[in-house]
PDB file of C-alpha atoms in Angstrom:
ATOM      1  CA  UNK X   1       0.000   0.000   0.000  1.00 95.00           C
ATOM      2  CA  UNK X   2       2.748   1.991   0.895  1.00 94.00           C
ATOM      3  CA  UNK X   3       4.180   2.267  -2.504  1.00 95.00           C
ATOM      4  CA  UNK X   4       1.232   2.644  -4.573  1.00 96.00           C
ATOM      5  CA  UNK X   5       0.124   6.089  -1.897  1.00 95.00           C
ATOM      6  CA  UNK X   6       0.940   9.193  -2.300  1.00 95.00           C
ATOM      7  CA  UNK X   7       3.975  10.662  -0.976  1.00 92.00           C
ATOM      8  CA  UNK X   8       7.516   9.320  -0.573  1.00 91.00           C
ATOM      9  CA  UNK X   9       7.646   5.400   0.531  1.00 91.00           C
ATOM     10  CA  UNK X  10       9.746   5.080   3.794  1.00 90.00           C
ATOM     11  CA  UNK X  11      11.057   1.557   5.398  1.00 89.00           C
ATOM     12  CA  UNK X  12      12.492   0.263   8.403  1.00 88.00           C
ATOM     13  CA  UNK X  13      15.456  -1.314   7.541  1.00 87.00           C
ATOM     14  CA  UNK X  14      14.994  -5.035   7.167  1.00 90.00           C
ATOM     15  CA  UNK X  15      11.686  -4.740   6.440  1.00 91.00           C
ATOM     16  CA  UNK X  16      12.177  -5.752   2.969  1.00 94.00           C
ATOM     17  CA  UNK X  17      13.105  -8.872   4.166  1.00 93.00           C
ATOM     18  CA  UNK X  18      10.732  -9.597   7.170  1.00 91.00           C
ATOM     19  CA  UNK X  19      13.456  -9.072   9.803  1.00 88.00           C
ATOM     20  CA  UNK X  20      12.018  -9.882  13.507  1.00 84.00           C
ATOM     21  CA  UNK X  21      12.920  -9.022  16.504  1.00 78.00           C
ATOM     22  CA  UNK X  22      13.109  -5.196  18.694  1.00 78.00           C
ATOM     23  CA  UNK X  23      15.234  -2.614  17.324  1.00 78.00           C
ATOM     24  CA  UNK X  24      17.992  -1.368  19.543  1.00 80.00           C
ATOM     25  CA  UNK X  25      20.305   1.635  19.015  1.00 80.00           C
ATOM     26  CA  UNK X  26      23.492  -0.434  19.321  1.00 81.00           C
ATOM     27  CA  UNK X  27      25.645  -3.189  18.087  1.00 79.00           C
ATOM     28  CA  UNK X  28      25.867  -5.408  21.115  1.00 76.00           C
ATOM     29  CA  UNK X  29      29.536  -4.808  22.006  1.00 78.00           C
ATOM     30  CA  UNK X  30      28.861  -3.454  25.094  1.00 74.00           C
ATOM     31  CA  UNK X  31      26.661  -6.190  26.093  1.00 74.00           C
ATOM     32  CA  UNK X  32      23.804  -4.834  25.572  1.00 74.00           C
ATOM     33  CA  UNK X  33      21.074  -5.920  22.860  1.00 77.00           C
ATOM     34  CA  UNK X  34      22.431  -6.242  18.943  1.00 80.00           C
ATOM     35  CA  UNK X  35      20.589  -3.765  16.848  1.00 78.00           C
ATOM     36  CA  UNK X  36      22.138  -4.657  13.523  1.00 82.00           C
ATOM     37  CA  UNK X  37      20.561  -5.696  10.985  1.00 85.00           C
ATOM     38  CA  UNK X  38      20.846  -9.368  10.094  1.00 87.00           C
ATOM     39  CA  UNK X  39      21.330  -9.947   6.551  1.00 90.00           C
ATOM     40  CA  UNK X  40      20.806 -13.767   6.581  1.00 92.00           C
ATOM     41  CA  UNK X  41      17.414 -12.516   6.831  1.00 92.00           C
ATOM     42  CA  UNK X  42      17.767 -11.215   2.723  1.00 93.00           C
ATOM     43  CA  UNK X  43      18.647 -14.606   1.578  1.00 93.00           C
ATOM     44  CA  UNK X  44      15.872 -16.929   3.884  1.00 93.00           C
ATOM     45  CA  UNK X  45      13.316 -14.931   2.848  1.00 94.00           C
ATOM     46  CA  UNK X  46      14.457 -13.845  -0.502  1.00 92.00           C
ATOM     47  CA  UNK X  47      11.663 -14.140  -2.548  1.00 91.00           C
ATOM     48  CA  UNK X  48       9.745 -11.144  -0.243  1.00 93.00           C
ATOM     49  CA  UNK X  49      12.928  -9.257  -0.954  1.00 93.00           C
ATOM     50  CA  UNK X  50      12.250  -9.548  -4.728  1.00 89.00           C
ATOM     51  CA  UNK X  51       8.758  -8.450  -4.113  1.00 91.00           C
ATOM     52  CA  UNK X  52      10.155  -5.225  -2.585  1.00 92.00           C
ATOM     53  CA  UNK X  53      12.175  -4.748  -5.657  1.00 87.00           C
ATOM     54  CA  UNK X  54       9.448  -5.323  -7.799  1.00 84.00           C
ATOM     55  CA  UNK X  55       7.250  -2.756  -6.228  1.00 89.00           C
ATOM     56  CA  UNK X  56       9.910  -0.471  -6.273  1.00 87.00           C
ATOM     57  CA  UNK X  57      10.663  -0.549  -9.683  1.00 79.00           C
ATOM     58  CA  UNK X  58       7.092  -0.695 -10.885  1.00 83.00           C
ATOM     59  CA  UNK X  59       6.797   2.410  -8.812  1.00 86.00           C
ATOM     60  CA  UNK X  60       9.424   4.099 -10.521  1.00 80.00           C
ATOM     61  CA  UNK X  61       8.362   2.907 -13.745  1.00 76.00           C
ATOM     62  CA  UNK X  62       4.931   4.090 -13.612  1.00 83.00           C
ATOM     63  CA  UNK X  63       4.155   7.791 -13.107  1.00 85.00           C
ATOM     64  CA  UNK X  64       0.387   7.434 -11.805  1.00 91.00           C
ATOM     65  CA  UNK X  65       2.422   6.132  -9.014  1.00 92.00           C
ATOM     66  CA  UNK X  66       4.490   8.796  -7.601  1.00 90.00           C
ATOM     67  CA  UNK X  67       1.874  11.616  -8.446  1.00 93.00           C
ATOM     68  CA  UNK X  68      -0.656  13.047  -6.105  1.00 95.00           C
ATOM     69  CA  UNK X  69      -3.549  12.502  -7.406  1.00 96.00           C
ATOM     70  CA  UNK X  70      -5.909   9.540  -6.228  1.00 97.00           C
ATOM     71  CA  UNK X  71      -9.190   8.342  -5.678  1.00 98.00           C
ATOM     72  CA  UNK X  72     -10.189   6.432  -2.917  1.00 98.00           C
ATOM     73  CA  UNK X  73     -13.145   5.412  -4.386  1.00 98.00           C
ATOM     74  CA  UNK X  74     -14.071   1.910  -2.523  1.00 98.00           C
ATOM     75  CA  UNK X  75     -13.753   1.897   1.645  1.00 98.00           C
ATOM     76  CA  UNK X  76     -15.588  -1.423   2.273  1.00 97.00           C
ATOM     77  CA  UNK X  77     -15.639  -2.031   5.705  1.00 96.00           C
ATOM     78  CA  UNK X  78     -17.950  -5.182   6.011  1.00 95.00           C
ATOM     79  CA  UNK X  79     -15.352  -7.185   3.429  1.00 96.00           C
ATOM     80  CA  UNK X  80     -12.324  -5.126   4.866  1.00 98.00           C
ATOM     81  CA  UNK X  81     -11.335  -3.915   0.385  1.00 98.00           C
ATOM     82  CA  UNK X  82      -9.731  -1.095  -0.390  1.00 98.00           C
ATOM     83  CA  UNK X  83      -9.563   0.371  -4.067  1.00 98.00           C
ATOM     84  CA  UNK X  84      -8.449   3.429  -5.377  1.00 98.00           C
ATOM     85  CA  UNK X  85      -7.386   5.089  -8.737  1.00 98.00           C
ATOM     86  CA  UNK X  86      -4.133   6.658  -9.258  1.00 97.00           C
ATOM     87  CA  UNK X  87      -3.025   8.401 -12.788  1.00 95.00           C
ATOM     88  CA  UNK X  88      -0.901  11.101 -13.915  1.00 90.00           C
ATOM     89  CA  UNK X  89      -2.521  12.411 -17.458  1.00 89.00           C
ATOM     90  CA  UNK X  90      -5.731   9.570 -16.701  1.00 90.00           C
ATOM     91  CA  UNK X  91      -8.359   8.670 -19.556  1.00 91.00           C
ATOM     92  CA  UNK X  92      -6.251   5.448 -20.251  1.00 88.00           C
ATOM     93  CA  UNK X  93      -2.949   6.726 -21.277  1.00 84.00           C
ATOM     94  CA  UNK X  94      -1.416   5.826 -17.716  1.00 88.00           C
ATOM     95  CA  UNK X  95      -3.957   4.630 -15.310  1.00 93.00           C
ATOM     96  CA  UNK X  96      -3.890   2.451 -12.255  1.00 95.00           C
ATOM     97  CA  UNK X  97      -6.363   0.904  -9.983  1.00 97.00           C
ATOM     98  CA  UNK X  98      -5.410  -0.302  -6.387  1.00 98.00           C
ATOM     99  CA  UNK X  99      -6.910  -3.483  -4.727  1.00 98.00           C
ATOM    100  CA  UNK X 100      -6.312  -4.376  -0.889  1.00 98.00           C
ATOM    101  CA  UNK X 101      -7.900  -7.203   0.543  1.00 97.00           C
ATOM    102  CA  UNK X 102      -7.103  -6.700   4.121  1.00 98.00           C
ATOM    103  CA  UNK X 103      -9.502  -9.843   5.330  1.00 97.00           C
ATOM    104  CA  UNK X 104      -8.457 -13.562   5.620  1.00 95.00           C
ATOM    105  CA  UNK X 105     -10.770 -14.400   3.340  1.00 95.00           C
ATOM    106  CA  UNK X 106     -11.076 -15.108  -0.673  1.00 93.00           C
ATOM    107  CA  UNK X 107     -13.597 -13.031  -2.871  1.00 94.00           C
ATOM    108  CA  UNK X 108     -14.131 -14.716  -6.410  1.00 92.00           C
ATOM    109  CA  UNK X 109     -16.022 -11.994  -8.104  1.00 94.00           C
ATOM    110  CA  UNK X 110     -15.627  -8.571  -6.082  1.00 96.00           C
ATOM    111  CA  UNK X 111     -16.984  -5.727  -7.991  1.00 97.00           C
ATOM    112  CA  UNK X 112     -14.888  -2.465  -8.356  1.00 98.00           C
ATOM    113  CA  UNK X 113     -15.491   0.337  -9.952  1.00 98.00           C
ATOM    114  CA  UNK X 114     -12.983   1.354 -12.964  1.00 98.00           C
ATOM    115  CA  UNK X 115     -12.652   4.966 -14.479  1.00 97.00           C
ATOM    116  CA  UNK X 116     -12.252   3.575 -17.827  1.00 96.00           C
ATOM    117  CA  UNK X 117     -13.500   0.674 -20.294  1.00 95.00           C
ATOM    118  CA  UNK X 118     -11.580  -1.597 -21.995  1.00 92.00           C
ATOM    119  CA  UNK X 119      -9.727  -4.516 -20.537  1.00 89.00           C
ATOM    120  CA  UNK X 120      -7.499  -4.629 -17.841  1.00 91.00           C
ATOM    121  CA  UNK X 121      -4.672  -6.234 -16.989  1.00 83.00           C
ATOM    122  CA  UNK X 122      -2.981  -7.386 -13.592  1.00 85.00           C
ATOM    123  CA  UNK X 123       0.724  -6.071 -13.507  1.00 83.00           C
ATOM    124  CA  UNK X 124       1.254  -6.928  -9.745  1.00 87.00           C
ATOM    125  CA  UNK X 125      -0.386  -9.629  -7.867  1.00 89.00           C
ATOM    126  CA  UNK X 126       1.197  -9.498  -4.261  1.00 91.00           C
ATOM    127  CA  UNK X 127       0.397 -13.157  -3.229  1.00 90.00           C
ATOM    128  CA  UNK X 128       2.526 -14.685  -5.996  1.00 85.00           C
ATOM    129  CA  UNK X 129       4.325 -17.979  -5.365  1.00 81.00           C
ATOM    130  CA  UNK X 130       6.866 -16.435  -7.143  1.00 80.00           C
ATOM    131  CA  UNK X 131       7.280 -14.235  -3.862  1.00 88.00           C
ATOM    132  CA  UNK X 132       7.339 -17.362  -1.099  1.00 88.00           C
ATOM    133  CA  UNK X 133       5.662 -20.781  -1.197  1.00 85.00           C
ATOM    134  CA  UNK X 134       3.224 -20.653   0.992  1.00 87.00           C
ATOM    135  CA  UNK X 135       1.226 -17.415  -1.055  1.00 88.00           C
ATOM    136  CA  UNK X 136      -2.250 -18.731  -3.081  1.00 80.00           C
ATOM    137  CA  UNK X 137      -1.040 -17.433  -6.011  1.00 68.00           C
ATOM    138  CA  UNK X 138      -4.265 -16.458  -7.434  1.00 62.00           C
ATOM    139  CA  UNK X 139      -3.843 -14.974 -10.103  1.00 64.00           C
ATOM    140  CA  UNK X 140      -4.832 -11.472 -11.539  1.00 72.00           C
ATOM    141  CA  UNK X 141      -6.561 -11.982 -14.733  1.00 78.00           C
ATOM    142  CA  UNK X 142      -7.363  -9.516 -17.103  1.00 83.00           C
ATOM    143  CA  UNK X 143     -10.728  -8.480 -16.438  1.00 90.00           C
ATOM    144  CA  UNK X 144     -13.124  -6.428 -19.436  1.00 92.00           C
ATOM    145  CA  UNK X 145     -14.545  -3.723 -17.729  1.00 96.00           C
ATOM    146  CA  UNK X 146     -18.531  -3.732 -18.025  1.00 95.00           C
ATOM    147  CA  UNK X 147     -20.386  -0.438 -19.219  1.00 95.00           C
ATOM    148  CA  UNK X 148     -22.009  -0.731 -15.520  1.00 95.00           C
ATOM    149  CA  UNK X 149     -20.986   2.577 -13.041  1.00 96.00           C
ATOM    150  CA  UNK X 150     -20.098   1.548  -9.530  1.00 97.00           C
ATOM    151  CA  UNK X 151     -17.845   3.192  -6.906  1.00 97.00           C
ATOM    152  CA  UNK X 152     -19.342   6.516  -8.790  1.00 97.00           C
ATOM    153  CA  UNK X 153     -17.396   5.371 -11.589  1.00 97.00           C
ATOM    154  CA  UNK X 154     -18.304   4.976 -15.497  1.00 97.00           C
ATOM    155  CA  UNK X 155     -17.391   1.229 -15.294  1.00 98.00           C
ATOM    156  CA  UNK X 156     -16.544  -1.610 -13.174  1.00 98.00           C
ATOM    157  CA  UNK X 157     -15.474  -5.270 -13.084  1.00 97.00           C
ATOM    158  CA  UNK X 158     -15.359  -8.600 -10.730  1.00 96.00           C
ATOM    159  CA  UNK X 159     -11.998  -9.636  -9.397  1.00 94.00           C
ATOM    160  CA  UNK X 160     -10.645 -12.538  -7.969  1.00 92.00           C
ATOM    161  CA  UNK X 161      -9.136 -11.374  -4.047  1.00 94.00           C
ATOM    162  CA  UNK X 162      -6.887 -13.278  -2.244  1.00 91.00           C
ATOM    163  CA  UNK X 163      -6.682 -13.008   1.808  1.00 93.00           C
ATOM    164  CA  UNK X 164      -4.610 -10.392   2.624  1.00 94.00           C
ATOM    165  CA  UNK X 165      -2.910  -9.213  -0.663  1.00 93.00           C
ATOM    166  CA  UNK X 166      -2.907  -6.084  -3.382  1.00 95.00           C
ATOM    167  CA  UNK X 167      -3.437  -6.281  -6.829  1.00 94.00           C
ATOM    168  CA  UNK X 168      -2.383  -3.420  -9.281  1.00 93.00           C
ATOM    169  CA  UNK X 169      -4.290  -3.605 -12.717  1.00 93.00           C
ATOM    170  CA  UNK X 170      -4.077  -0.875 -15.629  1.00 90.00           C
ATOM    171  CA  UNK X 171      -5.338  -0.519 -18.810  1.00 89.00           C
ATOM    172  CA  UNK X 172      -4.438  -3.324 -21.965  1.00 80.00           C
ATOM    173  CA  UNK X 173      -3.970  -0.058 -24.078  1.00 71.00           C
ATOM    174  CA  UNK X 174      -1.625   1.632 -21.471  1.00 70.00           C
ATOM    175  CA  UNK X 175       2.046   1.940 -21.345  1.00 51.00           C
ATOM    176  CA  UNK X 176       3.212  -0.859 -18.496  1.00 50.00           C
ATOM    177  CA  UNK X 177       6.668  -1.546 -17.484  1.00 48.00           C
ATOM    178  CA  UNK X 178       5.462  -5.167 -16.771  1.00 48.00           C
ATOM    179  CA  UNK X 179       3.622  -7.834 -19.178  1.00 52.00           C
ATOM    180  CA  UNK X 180       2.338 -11.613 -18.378  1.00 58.00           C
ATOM    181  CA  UNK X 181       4.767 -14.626 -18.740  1.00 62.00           C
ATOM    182  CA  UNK X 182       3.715 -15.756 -22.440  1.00 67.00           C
ATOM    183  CA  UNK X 183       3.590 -12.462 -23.890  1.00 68.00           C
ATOM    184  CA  UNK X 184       4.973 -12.710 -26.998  1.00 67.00           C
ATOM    185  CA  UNK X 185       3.798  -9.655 -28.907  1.00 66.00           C
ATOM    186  CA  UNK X 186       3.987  -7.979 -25.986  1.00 60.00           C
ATOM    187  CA  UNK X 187       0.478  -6.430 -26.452  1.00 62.00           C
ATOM    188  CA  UNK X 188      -0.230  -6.811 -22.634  1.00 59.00           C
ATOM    189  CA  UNK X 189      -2.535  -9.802 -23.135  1.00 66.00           C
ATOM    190  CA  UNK X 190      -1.661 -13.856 -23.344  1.00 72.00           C
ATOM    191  CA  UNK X 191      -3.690 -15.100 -26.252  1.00 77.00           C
ATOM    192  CA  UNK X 192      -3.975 -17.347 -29.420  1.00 80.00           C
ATOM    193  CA  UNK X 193      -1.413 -15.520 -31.138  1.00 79.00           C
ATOM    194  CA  UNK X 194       1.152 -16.093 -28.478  1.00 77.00           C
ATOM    195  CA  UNK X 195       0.143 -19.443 -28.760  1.00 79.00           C
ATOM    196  CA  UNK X 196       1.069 -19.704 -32.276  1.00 79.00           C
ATOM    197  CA  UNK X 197       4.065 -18.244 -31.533  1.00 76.00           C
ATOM    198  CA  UNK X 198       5.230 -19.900 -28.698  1.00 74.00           C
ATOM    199  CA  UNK X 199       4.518 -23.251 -30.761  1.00 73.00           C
ATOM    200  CA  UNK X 200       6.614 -22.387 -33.167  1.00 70.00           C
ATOM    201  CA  UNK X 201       9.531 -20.980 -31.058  1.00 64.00           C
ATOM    202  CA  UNK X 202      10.049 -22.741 -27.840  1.00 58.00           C
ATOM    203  CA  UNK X 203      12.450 -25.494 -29.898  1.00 53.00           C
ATOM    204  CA  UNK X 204      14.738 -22.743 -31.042  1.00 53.00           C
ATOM    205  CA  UNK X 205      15.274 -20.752 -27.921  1.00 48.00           C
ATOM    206  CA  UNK X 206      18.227 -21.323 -25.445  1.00 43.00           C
ATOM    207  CA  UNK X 207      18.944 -20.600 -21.837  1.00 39.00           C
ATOM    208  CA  UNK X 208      20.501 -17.616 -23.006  1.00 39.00           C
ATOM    209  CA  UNK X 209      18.187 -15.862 -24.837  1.00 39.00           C
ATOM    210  CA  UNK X 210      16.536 -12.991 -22.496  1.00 36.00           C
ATOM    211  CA  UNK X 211      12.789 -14.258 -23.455  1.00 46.00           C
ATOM    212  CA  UNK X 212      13.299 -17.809 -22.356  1.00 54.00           C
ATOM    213  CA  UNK X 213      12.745 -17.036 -18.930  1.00 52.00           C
ATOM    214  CA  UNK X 214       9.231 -15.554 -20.138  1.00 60.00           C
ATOM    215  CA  UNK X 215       8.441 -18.641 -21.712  1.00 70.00           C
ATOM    216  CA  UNK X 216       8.879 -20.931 -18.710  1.00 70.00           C
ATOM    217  CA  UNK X 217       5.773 -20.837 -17.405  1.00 72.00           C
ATOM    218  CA  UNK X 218       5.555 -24.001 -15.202  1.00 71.00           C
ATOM    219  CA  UNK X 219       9.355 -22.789 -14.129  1.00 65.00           C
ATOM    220  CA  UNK X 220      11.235 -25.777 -15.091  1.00 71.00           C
ATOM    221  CA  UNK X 221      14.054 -24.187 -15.737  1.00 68.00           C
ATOM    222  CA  UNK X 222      13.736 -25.178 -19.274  1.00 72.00           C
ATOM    223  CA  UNK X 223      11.108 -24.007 -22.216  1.00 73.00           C
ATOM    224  CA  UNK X 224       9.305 -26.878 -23.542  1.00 77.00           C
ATOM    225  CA  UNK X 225       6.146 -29.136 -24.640  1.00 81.00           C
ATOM    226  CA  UNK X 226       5.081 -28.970 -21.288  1.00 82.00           C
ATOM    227  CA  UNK X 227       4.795 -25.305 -21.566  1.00 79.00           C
ATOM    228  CA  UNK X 228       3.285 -25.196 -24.745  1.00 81.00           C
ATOM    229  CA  UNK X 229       0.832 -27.422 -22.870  1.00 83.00           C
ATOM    230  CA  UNK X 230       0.345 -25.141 -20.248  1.00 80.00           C
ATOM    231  CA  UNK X 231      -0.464 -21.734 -22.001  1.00 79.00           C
ATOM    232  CA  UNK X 232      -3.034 -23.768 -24.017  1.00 80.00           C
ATOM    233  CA  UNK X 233      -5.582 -24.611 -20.742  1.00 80.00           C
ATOM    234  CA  UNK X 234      -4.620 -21.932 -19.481  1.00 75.00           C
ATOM    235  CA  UNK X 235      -6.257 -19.777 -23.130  1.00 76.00           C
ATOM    236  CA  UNK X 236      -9.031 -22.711 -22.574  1.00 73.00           C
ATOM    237  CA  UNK X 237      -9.828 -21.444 -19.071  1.00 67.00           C
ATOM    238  CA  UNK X 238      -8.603 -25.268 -17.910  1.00 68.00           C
ATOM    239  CA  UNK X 239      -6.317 -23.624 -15.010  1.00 63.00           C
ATOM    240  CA  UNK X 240      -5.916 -20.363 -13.143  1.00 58.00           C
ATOM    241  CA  UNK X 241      -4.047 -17.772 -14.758  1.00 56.00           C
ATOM    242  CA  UNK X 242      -0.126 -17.310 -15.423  1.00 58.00           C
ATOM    243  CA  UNK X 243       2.515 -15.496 -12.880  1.00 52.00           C
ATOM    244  CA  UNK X 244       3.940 -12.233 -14.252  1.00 50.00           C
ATOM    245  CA  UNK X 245       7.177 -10.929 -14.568  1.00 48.00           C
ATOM    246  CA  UNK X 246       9.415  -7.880 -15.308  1.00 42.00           C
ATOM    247  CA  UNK X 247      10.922  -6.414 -18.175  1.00 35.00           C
TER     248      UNK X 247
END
C-alpha cells in the first residue's frame, strides 16, 4: 500500500526482508542488545525481498504512481477492500487501480469500480508464489470492464481477491513496465497468437536468450512441450491464470 500512496515510501530497515525481533540503538559490544541488521534474513526470505524490488521498480516505472492525485473510491468495511485510482494524465494513457484485501478471506467476483473501459490487466499480484511458497497465487486476470458505473465510476469489473494481498491492474492499451509470462507480442494480453508463436519458437530458444525465462511458465528451468501445454488450458480457461514478470 505503501508504494502505490501518495507521498515518498519510507522503510524500516529489514523490512524488505521480514526481519524480527526489537530494534535497539546499538551493536551489542557493550553487552547490551544487537541492533544490527541481520542480513541472513535477505537470503531466507528472498523471494519477499524480490517483491520489494518489484514494487519499487514498478513504482518508478509508472508515473500514476508517484503523483498526487488519487481516488479512494471503494472503503468497504464489512469485506475489509480497499480500491483506489491513481493516474498522472488519466483517460487510459497511464492509469492504475489499487486493490487491498485486508480480510483472511477469498472473494471470487468482487466488484470495483474502474474509471475507464476496456480490458485490464494485472501487472502486480502481491500473493505470488513467485514471492514465497506458501502465497495462493491467485492470479490477476485480465478483467473487461462492463459499461455498468459503480464506486461513482463509469465502469466496473469482478476480481478474484486473495486473503490479505494487493493487486495493481491498468489498462491493456496503457504503457506498463510489466507484461504476463507468455507475452509474446507484448500487447499486454496472453492469447492465441502467443500461442502460435510460442509453438513455433520454444524449440529454437536457449537458456541464453533474455525471453526464455518468459516462456517458462511451469518454471522448469527449461522451455518446452510442457509449456506449450500449459499456455493452451490456461487460453481454454482449464487452469488459473499465469505469474507475471518484469521487463
Amino acid at each position: 500500500v505503501v508504494f502505490t500512496a501518495p507521498g515518498i515510501p519510507m522503510l524500516f530497515m529489514g523490512q524488505e526482508f521480514q526481519m524480527d525481533g526489537t530494534w535497539h540503538d546499538t551493536d551489542g559490544t557493550g553487552g547490551t542488545p544487537d541492533g544490527r541488521v541481520n542480513w541472513a534474513y535477505k537470503e531466507l526470505y528472498r523471494g519477499i525481498f524480490e517483491e520489494y524490488c518489484d514494487l519499487v521498480a514498478l513504482r518508478k516505472a509508472m508515473p500514476a504512481l508517484r503523483t498526487s492525485r488519487i481516488n479512494v473510491f471503494q472503503v468497504d468495511n464489512t469485506n475489509k477492500v480497499l480500491a483506489y485510482h491513481r493516474w498522472d494524465q488519466g483517460g487510459g494513457v497511464d492509469d492504475a487501480v489499487v486493490i487491498a484485501n485486508f480480510k483472511n478471506a477469498t472473494f471470487p467476483a468482487h466488484q470495483v469500480g474502474l474509471p475507464v473501459g476496456g480490458k485490464w490487466v494485472c501487472v502486480f499480484h502481491g500473493d505470488s508464489r513467485l514471492y514465497a511458497s506458501d502465497f495462493q497465487d491467485a492470479e490477476g486476470k485480465a478483467v473487461t470492464a462492463a459499461a455498468a458505473g459503480y464506486n461513482n465510476l463509469p465502469f466496473s469489473g469482478t476480481f478474484l481477491l486473495s486473503p490479505y494481498s494487493l493487486q495493481i491492474y491498468v489498462p491493456a492499451g496503457a504503457w506498463r513496465p510489466w507484461l504476463p509470462y507468455g507475452d509474446l507480442n507484448l500487447d499486454g494480453v496472453v492469447d492465441a497468437v502467443d500461442l502460435a508463436l510460442m509453438s513455433g519458437l520454444f524449440g529454437e530458444l536457449t537458456s541464453t536468450e533474455l525471453d526464455d525465462r518468459w516462456l517458462d511458465l511451469d518454471e522448469s528451468g527449461a522451455v518446452a512441450l510442457s509449456d506449450v501445454i500449459l499456455l493452451n488450458l490456461y487460453l481454454g480457461d482449464v487452469i488459473g491464470g499465469l505469474p507475471f514478470r518484469g521487463q
